[in-house]
Amino acid sequence: MRRMLAAAALALAAAALLLGGQALLDAGWGPALRSAADRVLPYPDVAMWALSPGGEEPDDSYADATGAGTNYVYLVDAADADGSVRELQLIFFGERPDAGGWLEIEARGGSGVRYAACGEGDVPDRAREALVE
């Protein structure tokens, strides 16, 4: 009897997690959930560089937690110092990025954890070559 109750409780908890997660995805919080997972999971931090997506339409957007603004989500191609390229998700909180220029990114998993504008001279040659054809 105890095992049946424990199994039922576990099934209910799993269903609640699935429904709650789906509700967050439906509300537009998928990018935030991806970013949170990338920060929590044991991915290594990797320095990467990308061209600023400014001037482009965001791939997604969602209201910030306070409801006072909008967070803009961009998927960008980024390269590490060896020239290996992968897609990263960058979230710009409350404003769109500036057009042009480069970003230096601290990447973790598929997300940019921290990023800042940098000059083209700060981008390693192999990263720049991999992104600019």
PDB file of N, CA, C and O in Angstrom, residues 9 17 27 42-43 54 60 66 97 119 122:
ATOM      1  N   ALA A   9       2.213   9.459  -5.766  1.00  0.00           N
ATOM      2  CA  ALA A   9       2.740  10.795  -5.458  1.00  0.00           C
ATOM      3  C   ALA A   9       3.831  11.183  -6.453  1.00  0.00           C
ATOM      4  O   ALA A   9       3.884  12.334  -6.923  1.00  0.00           O
ATOM      5  N   LEU A  17       5.312  18.870 -12.783  1.00  0.00           N
ATOM      6  CA  LEU A  17       6.518  19.466 -13.367  1.00  0.00           C
ATOM      7  C   LEU A  17       6.377  19.626 -14.876  1.00  0.00           C
ATOM      8  O   LEU A  17       6.748  20.662 -15.440  1.00  0.00           O
ATOM      9  N   ALA A  27       4.202  30.515 -22.150  1.00  0.00           N
ATOM     10  CA  ALA A  27       4.191  31.930 -21.767  1.00  0.00           C
ATOM     11  C   ALA A  27       5.395  32.685 -22.323  1.00  0.00           C
ATOM     12  O   ALA A  27       5.560  33.866 -22.062  1.00  0.00           O
ATOM     13  N   PRO A  42      26.819  21.494 -15.315  1.00  0.00           N
ATOM     14  CA  PRO A  42      28.287  21.617 -15.193  1.00  0.00           C
ATOM     15  C   PRO A  42      29.019  21.790 -16.523  1.00  0.00           C
ATOM     16  O   PRO A  42      29.948  21.063 -16.838  1.00  0.00           O
ATOM     17  N   TYR A  43      28.604  22.769 -17.324  1.00  0.00           N
ATOM     18  CA  TYR A  43      29.312  23.086 -18.564  1.00  0.00           C
ATOM     19  C   TYR A  43      30.520  23.946 -18.242  1.00  0.00           C
ATOM     20  O   TYR A  43      30.470  24.791 -17.355  1.00  0.00           O
ATOM     21  N   GLY A  54      22.930  43.618 -33.402  1.00  0.00           N
ATOM     22  CA  GLY A  54      22.184  44.873 -33.471  1.00  0.00           C
ATOM     23  C   GLY A  54      21.722  45.171 -34.883  1.00  0.00           C
ATOM     24  O   GLY A  54      22.424  44.903 -35.849  1.00  0.00           O
ATOM     25  N   ASP A  60      13.430  35.974 -30.520  1.00  0.00           N
ATOM     26  CA  ASP A  60      12.349  35.804 -29.559  1.00  0.00           C
ATOM     27  C   ASP A  60      12.398  36.988 -28.606  1.00  0.00           C
ATOM     28  O   ASP A  60      13.377  37.746 -28.583  1.00  0.00           O
ATOM     29  N   THR A  66       9.595  41.657 -13.931  1.00  0.00           N
ATOM     30  CA  THR A  66       8.781  42.701 -13.304  1.00  0.00           C
ATOM     31  C   THR A  66       7.609  43.109 -14.177  1.00  0.00           C
ATOM     32  O   THR A  66       6.704  43.788 -13.709  1.00  0.00           O
ATOM     33  N   PRO A  97      20.419  45.267 -28.789  1.00  0.00           N
ATOM     34  CA  PRO A  97      21.858  45.538 -28.869  1.00  0.00           C
ATOM     35  C   PRO A  97      22.175  46.640 -29.878  1.00  0.00           C
ATOM     36  O   PRO A  97      21.401  46.904 -30.797  1.00  0.00           O
ATOM     37  N   GLY A 119      36.516  45.657 -29.283  1.00  0.00           N
ATOM     38  CA  GLY A 119      37.007  46.088 -30.582  1.00  0.00           C
ATOM     39  C   GLY A 119      37.414  44.908 -31.435  1.00  0.00           C
ATOM     40  O   GLY A 119      37.739  43.831 -30.927  1.00  0.00           O
ATOM     41  N   ASP A 122      40.504  43.079 -30.545  1.00  0.00           N
ATOM     42  CA  ASP A 122      40.475  42.204 -29.370  1.00  0.00           C
ATOM     43  C   ASP A 122      40.010  40.790 -29.708  1.00  0.00           C
ATOM     44  O   ASP A 122      40.053  39.911 -28.851  1.00  0.00           O
TER      45      ASP A 122
END
